[in-house]
Coordinates of C-alpha atoms in Angstrom, one line a residue:
Chain Y
M1 CA 125.1 54.2 62.8
E2 CA 128.5 54.1 64.4
N3 CA 131.4 51.7 63.9
V4 CA 132.9 51.0 67.4
I5 CA 135.0 48.5 69.2
L6 CA 133.2 47.0 72.2
T7 CA 134.9 44.9 74.9
V8 CA 133.2 41.9 76.5
T9 CA 132.8 42.2 80.3
E10 CA 130.6 39.3 80.9
N11 CA 129.3 36.4 78.8
R12 CA 127.5 33.4 80.2
P13 CA 124.5 31.1 79.8
I14 CA 121.3 32.3 81.6
T15 CA 118.9 29.4 81.1
P16 CA 119.0 25.8 82.3
S17 CA 119.0 24.8 78.6
G18 CA 122.5 26.3 78.4
N19 CA 122.1 27.8 74.9
V20 CA 120.9 31.3 75.7
Y21 CA 123.6 33.7 76.7
R22 CA 123.8 37.2 78.1
M23 CA 126.8 39.2 76.9
K24 CA 127.7 42.6 78.4
L25 CA 130.0 44.8 76.4
E26 CA 131.7 48.1 77.2
G27 CA 132.3 51.0 74.8
D28 CA 130.7 53.9 73.0
V29 CA 127.1 52.9 72.6
S30 CA 125.8 56.4 72.1
A31 CA 124.4 55.6 68.7
V32 CA 121.8 53.3 70.2
S33 CA 118.8 55.7 70.4
R34 CA 115.7 53.5 70.7
P35 CA 114.5 50.1 72.0
G36 CA 114.1 47.6 69.1
Q37 CA 117.3 48.6 67.4
F38 CA 120.1 46.1 66.8
V39 CA 123.9 45.9 66.5
N40 CA 125.9 44.1 63.9
L41 CA 129.0 42.2 65.2
K42 CA 132.0 41.3 63.2
I43 CA 133.1 37.8 64.1
D44 CA 136.6 36.4 63.4
G45 CA 136.6 33.9 60.6
L46 CA 133.1 34.8 59.3
Y47 CA 132.5 37.1 56.4
L48 CA 129.2 38.7 57.2
R49 CA 128.4 40.4 60.5
R50 CA 125.8 39.0 62.9
P51 CA 122.8 41.2 63.8
I52 CA 121.7 40.9 67.4
S53 CA 118.9 43.0 69.0
V54 CA 119.7 45.3 71.9
C55 CA 118.5 44.0 75.2
D56 CA 119.5 47.0 77.3
V57 CA 121.8 49.9 77.1
E58 CA 123.2 52.4 79.6
D59 CA 126.1 54.8 79.4
G60 CA 129.0 52.8 78.0
L61 CA 127.3 49.4 78.5
L62 CA 125.5 47.3 76.1
V63 CA 123.6 44.1 77.0
L64 CA 122.8 41.4 74.4
I65 CA 120.9 38.2 75.0
Y66 CA 121.3 35.6 72.2
K67 CA 120.6 32.0 71.5
V68 CA 123.3 29.8 70.0
V69 CA 121.9 28.6 66.7
G70 CA 124.9 28.5 64.3
K71 CA 128.5 29.3 63.7
G72 CA 128.3 33.0 64.5
T73 CA 126.5 32.6 67.8
E74 CA 128.8 29.6 68.7
K75 CA 131.8 31.9 68.3
M76 CA 130.1 34.6 70.3
A77 CA 129.4 32.1 73.1
A78 CA 133.1 31.3 73.2
A79 CA 134.1 34.9 73.8
A80 CA 135.7 35.7 77.2
P81 CA 135.8 39.0 79.2
G82 CA 138.4 41.2 77.6
D83 CA 137.7 40.0 74.0
S84 CA 136.4 42.7 71.7
F85 CA 134.1 42.9 68.8
D86 CA 134.1 45.4 65.9
T87 CA 130.4 46.5 66.0
L88 CA 128.0 48.6 64.0
T89 CA 125.7 50.2 66.5
G90 CA 122.4 52.1 66.3
L91 CA 121.0 50.1 63.4
G92 CA 117.3 49.9 62.5
N93 CA 114.4 52.1 63.3
G94 CA 113.4 50.6 66.7
Y95 CA 110.0 50.9 68.4
D96 CA 108.1 54.1 68.3
L97 CA 107.2 54.9 72.0
G98 CA 104.8 57.7 71.0
P99 CA 101.6 55.6 70.5
A100 CA 102.1 53.4 73.6
G101 CA 99.3 55.0 75.7
E102 CA 98.9 54.3 79.4
R103 CA 98.9 50.5 79.4
P104 CA 101.0 49.1 76.5
L105 CA 101.3 45.4 76.1
L106 CA 104.6 43.7 75.3
L107 CA 104.5 40.3 73.6
G108 CA 107.7 38.3 73.2
G109 CA 108.6 34.8 72.1
G110 CA 112.0 33.1 72.8
V111 CA 114.9 35.3 71.8
G112 CA 112.3 37.9 70.8
V113 CA 112.1 38.8 74.5
P114 CA 115.4 40.7 74.9
P115 CA 114.4 43.9 73.0
L116 CA 111.2 44.1 75.1
I117 CA 113.4 44.5 78.3
Y118 CA 114.9 47.8 77.1
L119 CA 111.5 48.8 75.7
A120 CA 109.8 48.1 79.1
K121 CA 112.4 50.2 80.9
E122 CA 111.9 53.2 78.5
L123 CA 108.1 52.9 78.6
A124 CA 108.1 52.9 82.4
R125 CA 110.5 55.8 82.5
R126 CA 108.0 57.8 80.5
G127 CA 105.2 57.0 83.0
A128 CA 103.4 54.2 81.1
K129 CA 102.4 51.0 82.9
P130 CA 103.4 48.2 80.6
S131 CA 102.5 44.6 81.1
A132 CA 104.1 41.7 79.3
V133 CA 103.3 38.2 78.1
I134 CA 106.3 36.1 77.1
G135 CA 106.3 32.6 75.6
F136 CA 108.9 29.8 75.4
N137 CA 108.9 26.2 74.3
T138 CA 109.7 24.8 77.7
A139 CA 110.7 25.7 81.3
A140 CA 114.4 25.2 80.6
E141 CA 114.4 28.1 78.1
V142 CA 112.6 30.7 80.1
F143 CA 114.4 34.0 80.8
G144 CA 113.6 37.7 81.2
E145 CA 110.7 37.3 83.7
E146 CA 112.6 39.1 86.5
E147 CA 114.1 41.9 84.3
L148 CA 110.6 42.6 82.8
S149 CA 109.0 42.6 86.3
R150 CA 111.2 45.5 87.3
H151 CA 109.4 47.8 84.8
C152 CA 106.0 46.0 84.2
E153 CA 102.8 45.9 86.1
S154 CA 102.5 42.2 85.4
V155 CA 104.5 39.5 83.5
T156 CA 102.8 36.4 82.3
V157 CA 104.9 33.5 81.1
T158 CA 103.6 30.7 78.8
T159 CA 105.3 27.5 77.7
A160 CA 104.2 25.4 74.9
D161 CA 104.6 22.2 76.9
G162 CA 103.2 23.7 80.2
T163 CA 106.3 23.1 82.2
Y164 CA 106.4 26.7 83.4
G165 CA 103.6 29.3 83.7
A166 CA 100.5 28.9 81.6
K167 CA 100.4 26.1 79.1
G168 CA 100.0 27.3 75.5
F169 CA 101.2 30.3 73.4
V170 CA 101.4 34.0 74.1
T171 CA 98.2 34.6 72.2
D172 CA 96.4 32.2 74.7
A173 CA 97.2 34.6 77.5
L174 CA 96.4 38.1 76.1
P175 CA 94.9 40.5 78.6
Q176 CA 91.5 42.0 78.0
Q177 CA 92.6 45.7 77.9
Y178 CA 95.7 47.4 76.6
T179 CA 96.3 50.6 74.7
H180 CA 98.9 49.5 72.2
F181 CA 101.0 46.4 71.7
Y182 CA 104.7 45.8 70.9
C183 CA 105.8 42.4 69.7
C184 CA 109.0 40.5 68.9
G185 CA 109.2 36.8 68.2
P186 CA 109.4 34.1 65.5
M187 CA 107.2 34.5 62.3
P188 CA 104.4 32.1 63.4
M189 CA 104.0 34.1 66.6
L190 CA 104.0 37.5 64.7
K191 CA 101.2 36.2 62.5
A192 CA 99.2 34.9 65.5
V193 CA 99.7 38.2 67.4
Y194 CA 98.6 40.1 64.3
G195 CA 95.4 38.1 64.2
S196 CA 94.6 38.1 67.9
T197 CA 95.3 41.7 69.0
V198 CA 92.6 44.3 69.1
T199 CA 94.6 47.6 69.1
D200 CA 97.2 49.0 66.8
G201 CA 100.7 47.8 67.5
Q202 CA 104.3 47.3 66.3
L203 CA 106.0 44.1 65.3
S204 CA 109.7 43.4 64.9
F205 CA 110.7 41.2 62.0
E206 CA 113.8 39.0 61.3
E207 CA 115.3 38.4 57.9
R208 CA 118.7 37.2 56.6
M209 CA 120.7 40.4 56.1
G210 CA 123.8 41.2 54.0
C211 CA 125.0 44.6 55.4
G212 CA 122.5 45.5 58.1
F213 CA 122.5 49.2 57.2
G214 CA 120.4 49.5 54.1
A215 CA 122.9 49.2 51.3
C216 CA 122.5 45.7 49.8
M217 CA 118.7 45.3 49.5
G218 CA 119.1 41.8 50.9
C219 CA 116.2 42.0 53.3
T220 CA 113.5 43.8 51.5
V221 CA 109.8 43.1 52.1
R222 CA 106.6 44.5 50.5
T223 CA 104.4 46.6 52.8
R224 CA 101.3 48.7 52.3
D225 CA 103.6 51.7 52.3
G226 CA 105.9 50.3 49.6
Y227 CA 109.1 48.2 49.8
K228 CA 110.9 48.3 53.0
R229 CA 114.4 47.1 54.1
I230 CA 114.0 45.1 57.4
C231 CA 117.5 46.3 58.5
K232 CA 117.0 50.1 57.8
D233 CA 113.2 50.9 57.5
G234 CA 112.5 48.1 60.0
P235 CA 113.0 45.8 61.8
V236 CA 109.9 47.2 63.5
L237 CA 106.8 47.6 61.2
S238 CA 103.5 48.9 62.3
K239 CA 100.5 46.5 62.3
G240 CA 98.8 48.6 59.7
E241 CA 101.5 48.4 57.0
I242 CA 102.2 44.7 57.2
L243 CA 101.5 42.4 54.3
W244 CA 101.9 38.7 54.8
D245 CA 102.3 37.6 51.2
N246 CA 106.1 38.2 50.9
Chain J
M1 CA 153.1 61.8 48.0
G2 CA 152.3 59.6 45.0
Q3 CA 150.0 60.6 42.2
L4 CA 146.7 58.7 42.5
S5 CA 144.6 60.1 39.6
V6 CA 143.6 58.1 36.5
D7 CA 141.7 58.9 33.4
L8 CA 138.6 56.8 32.8
C9 CA 137.1 57.3 29.3
G10 CA 138.1 60.9 29.2
I11 CA 137.0 61.8 32.8
R12 CA 139.6 62.3 35.4
L13 CA 139.2 60.3 38.7
D14 CA 141.1 61.6 41.7
N15 CA 141.8 58.0 42.5
P16 CA 140.8 54.7 40.9
V17 CA 138.5 53.4 43.7
I18 CA 134.9 53.0 42.7
P19 CA 132.3 51.4 45.0
A20 CA 130.5 48.8 42.9
S21 CA 126.8 48.9 41.9
G22 CA 124.5 47.1 44.3
T23 CA 126.8 47.6 47.3
F24 CA 126.5 51.3 47.7
G25 CA 122.9 52.2 47.0
F26 CA 122.7 55.8 45.8
G27 CA 125.5 56.8 48.1
Y28 CA 123.6 58.6 50.9
E29 CA 123.6 55.7 53.3
F30 CA 127.4 55.9 53.3
A31 CA 127.6 59.6 53.4
D32 CA 126.4 59.3 57.0
V33 CA 129.7 57.3 57.7
Y34 CA 132.2 59.4 55.7
D35 CA 132.5 62.2 53.1
I36 CA 132.0 60.1 50.0
N37 CA 133.6 62.8 47.9
C38 CA 136.9 61.1 48.6
L39 CA 135.9 58.4 46.1
G40 CA 137.0 58.3 42.5
T41 CA 133.3 57.9 41.8
F42 CA 130.7 55.3 42.6
S43 CA 128.4 53.1 40.5
F44 CA 124.9 53.5 41.7
K45 CA 122.2 50.8 42.2
G46 CA 121.3 49.0 39.0
T47 CA 118.4 50.9 37.5
T48 CA 115.7 49.5 35.1
K49 CA 112.9 51.1 33.2
E50 CA 110.1 49.8 35.5
P51 CA 110.3 49.6 39.4
R52 CA 111.3 46.2 40.6
L53 CA 110.9 44.5 44.0
G54 CA 113.4 41.9 43.1
N55 CA 113.5 38.3 44.2
P56 CA 111.8 36.7 47.3
T57 CA 113.7 36.6 50.6
P58 CA 116.0 35.1 51.8
R59 CA 118.3 36.7 49.3
I60 CA 121.6 36.4 51.2
A61 CA 123.7 33.3 51.9
E62 CA 127.1 33.5 53.6
C63 CA 130.2 31.8 52.1
P64 CA 133.6 31.2 53.6
A65 CA 135.1 34.2 51.7
G66 CA 132.1 36.2 50.6
L67 CA 128.4 36.0 50.1
I68 CA 125.8 34.9 47.7
N69 CA 123.0 37.4 46.8
S70 CA 119.9 37.1 44.8
V71 CA 118.5 40.6 45.2
G72 CA 117.2 40.6 41.6
L73 CA 117.8 44.2 40.6
Q74 CA 115.5 45.8 43.2
N75 CA 115.2 49.4 42.3
P76 CA 112.5 52.1 42.1
G77 CA 112.7 52.5 38.3
V78 CA 114.5 55.1 36.2
D79 CA 111.8 57.8 36.6
R80 CA 111.9 57.7 40.4
V81 CA 115.7 57.3 40.4
I82 CA 115.9 60.6 38.5
S83 CA 113.2 62.4 40.5
E84 CA 114.0 61.1 44.0
E85 CA 117.4 59.4 44.3
L86 CA 119.6 61.6 42.2
P87 CA 118.6 64.8 44.0
K88 CA 119.5 63.1 47.3
L89 CA 122.7 61.8 45.7
R90 CA 123.7 65.2 44.5
K91 CA 123.5 66.7 48.0
V92 CA 126.2 64.3 49.2
F93 CA 128.4 63.7 46.1
R94 CA 129.8 66.5 43.9
K95 CA 131.7 64.4 41.3
P96 CA 130.3 62.7 38.2
V97 CA 128.6 59.4 39.2
M98 CA 128.5 56.1 37.3
A99 CA 125.0 55.2 36.3
N100 CA 124.5 51.4 36.3
I101 CA 121.6 50.3 34.1
S102 CA 119.9 47.0 33.2
G103 CA 117.2 45.9 31.0
F104 CA 115.2 43.0 29.7
S105 CA 115.0 44.1 26.1
L106 CA 117.1 46.3 23.9
E107 CA 114.3 48.9 24.1
E108 CA 114.5 49.0 27.9
Y109 CA 118.2 49.5 27.8
A110 CA 117.9 52.3 25.4
F111 CA 115.0 53.9 27.4
V112 CA 117.0 53.9 30.6
A113 CA 120.2 55.1 29.0
E114 CA 118.4 57.9 27.2
R115 CA 116.7 59.2 30.4
L116 CA 120.0 59.1 32.3
D117 CA 121.9 60.8 29.4
G118 CA 120.0 63.9 30.3
E119 CA 121.3 64.0 33.9
D120 CA 124.4 66.2 34.3
C121 CA 125.6 64.4 37.4
V122 CA 126.0 61.2 35.4
G123 CA 129.5 60.8 34.1
W124 CA 129.5 57.3 32.7
I125 CA 126.8 54.7 31.9
E126 CA 127.7 51.2 33.1
V127 CA 125.6 48.7 31.3
N128 CA 124.9 45.5 33.2
I129 CA 124.5 42.7 30.7
S130 CA 125.4 40.1 33.2
C131 CA 123.1 39.9 36.2
P132 CA 122.7 36.2 36.9
N133 CA 119.7 36.7 39.2
V134 CA 116.8 37.5 36.8
H135 CA 115.1 34.7 35.0
G136 CA 115.3 35.3 31.2
G137 CA 116.9 38.7 31.9
G138 CA 120.3 40.2 31.5
M139 CA 122.0 36.8 31.5
S140 CA 121.1 36.0 27.9
F141 CA 122.6 39.3 26.6
G142 CA 125.8 38.9 28.4
T143 CA 126.5 35.3 27.4
D144 CA 126.4 35.8 23.6
P145 CA 128.7 38.1 21.8
K146 CA 126.1 39.1 19.2
S147 CA 123.4 40.1 21.7
A148 CA 126.0 41.8 23.9
G149 CA 127.0 43.9 20.9
Q150 CA 123.3 44.7 20.2
V151 CA 122.9 46.1 23.7
V152 CA 126.0 48.3 23.1
S153 CA 124.7 49.6 19.8
A154 CA 121.3 50.3 21.3
V155 CA 122.8 52.3 24.2
K156 CA 125.4 54.1 22.2
A157 CA 122.7 55.3 19.8
V158 CA 121.0 57.3 22.6
T159 CA 123.9 58.7 24.7
K160 CA 127.0 60.8 24.3
K161 CA 128.3 59.7 27.7
P162 CA 131.0 57.1 27.9
V163 CA 129.5 53.6 27.9
I164 CA 131.1 50.9 30.0
V165 CA 129.8 47.4 29.6
K166 CA 129.8 45.2 32.7
L167 CA 130.5 41.6 31.8
S168 CA 129.5 38.3 33.4
P169 CA 132.1 35.8 34.3
N170 CA 129.7 33.0 33.7
V171 CA 130.8 32.4 30.1
T172 CA 133.3 30.2 28.3
D173 CA 135.5 33.0 26.9
V174 CA 134.9 36.5 28.3
T175 CA 137.3 38.0 25.8
E176 CA 134.9 37.1 22.9
I177 CA 132.1 39.2 24.6
A178 CA 134.5 42.0 25.4
K179 CA 135.7 42.2 21.8
A180 CA 132.1 42.2 20.5
C181 CA 131.3 45.1 22.8
E182 CA 134.4 47.0 21.7
E183 CA 133.6 46.5 18.1
K184 CA 130.1 48.0 18.6
G185 CA 131.6 51.1 20.2
A186 CA 131.8 50.5 23.9
D187 CA 134.1 53.0 25.6
G188 CA 135.1 50.6 28.4
I189 CA 134.6 47.2 29.9
S190 CA 134.1 46.5 33.6
L191 CA 134.3 43.0 35.0
I192 CA 133.6 40.7 36.8
N193 CA 130.0 40.6 37.9
T194 CA 129.2 37.9 40.4
L195 CA 129.8 34.2 39.8
L196 CA 126.7 32.0 39.8
G197 CA 126.7 30.1 43.1
M198 CA 124.6 28.2 45.6
R199 CA 124.4 27.1 49.3
I200 CA 122.2 24.4 50.9
D201 CA 121.1 24.6 54.5
L202 CA 122.0 21.2 56.2
K203 CA 119.1 21.5 58.7
T204 CA 116.3 22.2 56.2
R205 CA 118.1 20.4 53.3
R206 CA 116.9 23.3 51.1
P207 CA 118.8 26.0 49.2
V208 CA 119.5 28.9 51.5
V209 CA 118.3 31.6 49.1
A210 CA 114.7 31.5 47.9
N211 CA 115.8 31.9 44.3
L212 CA 117.8 28.7 44.7
M213 CA 121.0 30.3 43.4
G214 CA 122.6 33.7 43.3
G215 CA 125.7 35.7 42.6
Y216 CA 128.8 34.9 44.6
S217 CA 131.0 37.8 45.5
G218 CA 133.7 38.7 48.0
P219 CA 137.5 37.9 48.5
G220 CA 137.0 34.3 47.3
I221 CA 136.4 35.4 43.7
F222 CA 139.4 37.8 43.5
P223 CA 141.8 35.4 41.7
V224 CA 139.1 34.5 39.2
A225 CA 138.4 38.2 38.6
L226 CA 142.0 39.1 38.3
R227 CA 142.6 36.4 35.7
M228 CA 139.6 37.6 33.6
V229 CA 140.7 41.3 33.9
F230 CA 144.2 40.2 32.7
Q231 CA 142.7 38.3 29.7
T232 CA 140.3 41.1 28.8
A233 CA 142.9 43.8 29.1
K234 CA 145.1 41.8 26.6
A235 CA 142.2 41.4 24.2
V236 CA 140.8 45.0 24.0
K237 CA 142.2 48.5 23.5
I238 CA 139.5 50.3 25.5
P239 CA 139.9 50.8 29.3
V240 CA 139.0 48.0 31.6
V241 CA 137.6 48.5 35.1
G242 CA 138.5 45.6 37.4
M243 CA 136.3 44.2 40.2
G244 CA 135.7 41.1 42.1
G245 CA 136.6 40.6 45.8
V246 CA 138.8 43.7 46.0
S247 CA 139.2 44.4 49.7
S248 CA 142.6 46.3 50.1
A249 CA 144.9 48.8 48.5
E250 CA 147.1 45.8 47.6
D251 CA 144.2 44.3 45.7
V252 CA 143.7 47.6 43.8
V253 CA 147.4 47.6 42.8
E254 CA 147.2 44.0 41.7
M255 CA 144.1 44.7 39.6
M256 CA 145.8 47.6 37.9
L257 CA 148.9 45.6 37.2
A258 CA 146.5 43.1 35.5
G259 CA 145.3 45.9 33.2
A260 CA 142.6 47.7 35.2
T261 CA 142.4 51.5 34.7
A262 CA 140.1 51.8 37.7
V263 CA 138.9 49.3 40.3
E264 CA 135.5 48.7 41.8
V265 CA 135.0 47.6 45.4
G266 CA 131.8 45.7 46.1
S267 CA 131.2 43.3 49.0
A268 CA 133.8 44.9 51.2
N269 CA 131.4 47.9 51.6
L270 CA 128.7 45.7 53.1
V271 CA 130.9 44.3 55.8
D272 CA 132.7 47.6 56.6
P273 CA 130.8 50.7 55.5
A274 CA 134.1 52.6 55.4
A275 CA 136.0 50.0 53.4
S276 CA 136.4 52.1 50.2
K277 CA 137.6 55.1 52.2
K278 CA 140.1 52.9 54.1
I279 CA 141.4 51.5 50.8
I280 CA 141.9 55.1 49.4
D281 CA 143.6 56.2 52.6
S282 CA 146.1 53.3 52.5
L283 CA 146.9 53.7 48.8
P284 CA 149.8 56.2 49.3
E285 CA 151.5 54.0 51.8
T286 CA 151.0 50.9 49.6
M287 CA 152.4 52.8 46.5
Q288 CA 155.4 53.9 48.5
K289 CA 156.0 50.3 49.7
Y290 CA 156.1 49.1 46.1
G291 CA 157.9 52.0 44.6
I292 CA 155.0 53.5 42.7
T293 CA 155.0 57.3 42.2
N294 CA 152.2 57.6 39.6
L295 CA 149.4 55.0 39.9
S296 CA 148.4 55.3 36.3
D297 CA 151.9 54.2 35.3
I298 CA 151.3 50.7 36.5
I299 CA 148.1 50.0 34.5
G300 CA 148.7 46.8 32.7
G301 CA 152.2 46.5 34.1
A302 CA 151.9 42.7 34.3
L303 CA 150.5 42.2 30.8

């Protein structure tokens, strides 16, 4: 974990729905070590920081994609180039790339898609041939298809209302063969993916957090391997350790 | 350079700043951020006899000037605290630490206190009789002078370490509880624990935290905490440790003027992991600004 000041270089809506933004920030992002990690932004006028998953990272540049859902993300959406955020970087365990195998499958739902973009890039860099299935409510909310296509063998998009790609959910469009799966999305999707996948895999969870770095015990869940803090021991849990009775 | 050290129940603190229990774990998360040996001490995560998962999530709700938590005393239990957490703590912190304990019966309080009495790294035992999160738990001890006194007697009987009793603000007259604890031999009082609070989500029309309500902390409670520290410091002769929304060196000075011998910093650590260090670093400048050469001279200066 590092506490750094990051400066906005770009911040604009990327979907026709107008409520999903891509923000690019400049600064020291060396603490981000793995896809699936998150950063925690201090936002003027709000007491708690806002955890946002890392969509991509390069030397000195951090990309976040976020949906405007409340006061914190509303204030983020209002930020202009040159504005800066006090940010804790390199939070969470992130995805383990070790068990990916040759043909890993990436499964994303809504704003669960962004961390898969960084993940796809890293998997491809290591010689794997990932494919992705990403789901949205409707055509106006679709994003990430092009970014994922740069690193994936195939990208399938589903929409619940059938206005773009295949009609249905991500779990309706799973390929026959894959070596390992990586998932990020809302809780109903995580449960459906858990029940529909045939290999081992890793799922990223969301929970209301106090600190984001393991101190407050605000986001603890029970797993087969004991109690885990979603912010510090997660947000990524392996399929085998998940219990759904929390 | 001003003099920052204070004496807390016979143990010298290099400065009066103490990260509060529940906001600092067992220290090692923060040792990644800064050398925590700069602290006066810290109060470790509330420890009980048995391991506790705590309350269901969500456990956190934001407030305009703070947060509500309903963690519910999640901890691995005193045996694993001693076998796993304290060895890790000792690697990163060389000073005596404050052991925060809780219980659901007098026997449990005594059990945990006795175990921790045998640990050399423990300087003080801070007894939480006020956690508002646990059904039928600590709350009942902390809201009645007689049962508060019984906890003190039970803990004092099994430890030679100084016993500091952490009081709940959710009472009619906190000084009655403080005086009962002093009478039964408490070596110090710390206050305030969190104020019972609540938030409702307008979209779902349901309480934000699964436990319905929780403890409100953060800068919003500072004036309430300061008032209760002031009243308690007037009512008892034993040292008072002030806490509640402390976020700056100015807040530390204000708490000490209200009668606090030392000052705990809680929620601020969760928003800025280096908050306690920053407060310590800015104390000399703040002392100079207000003409303070020896910090311990101002304890109770406004009483």
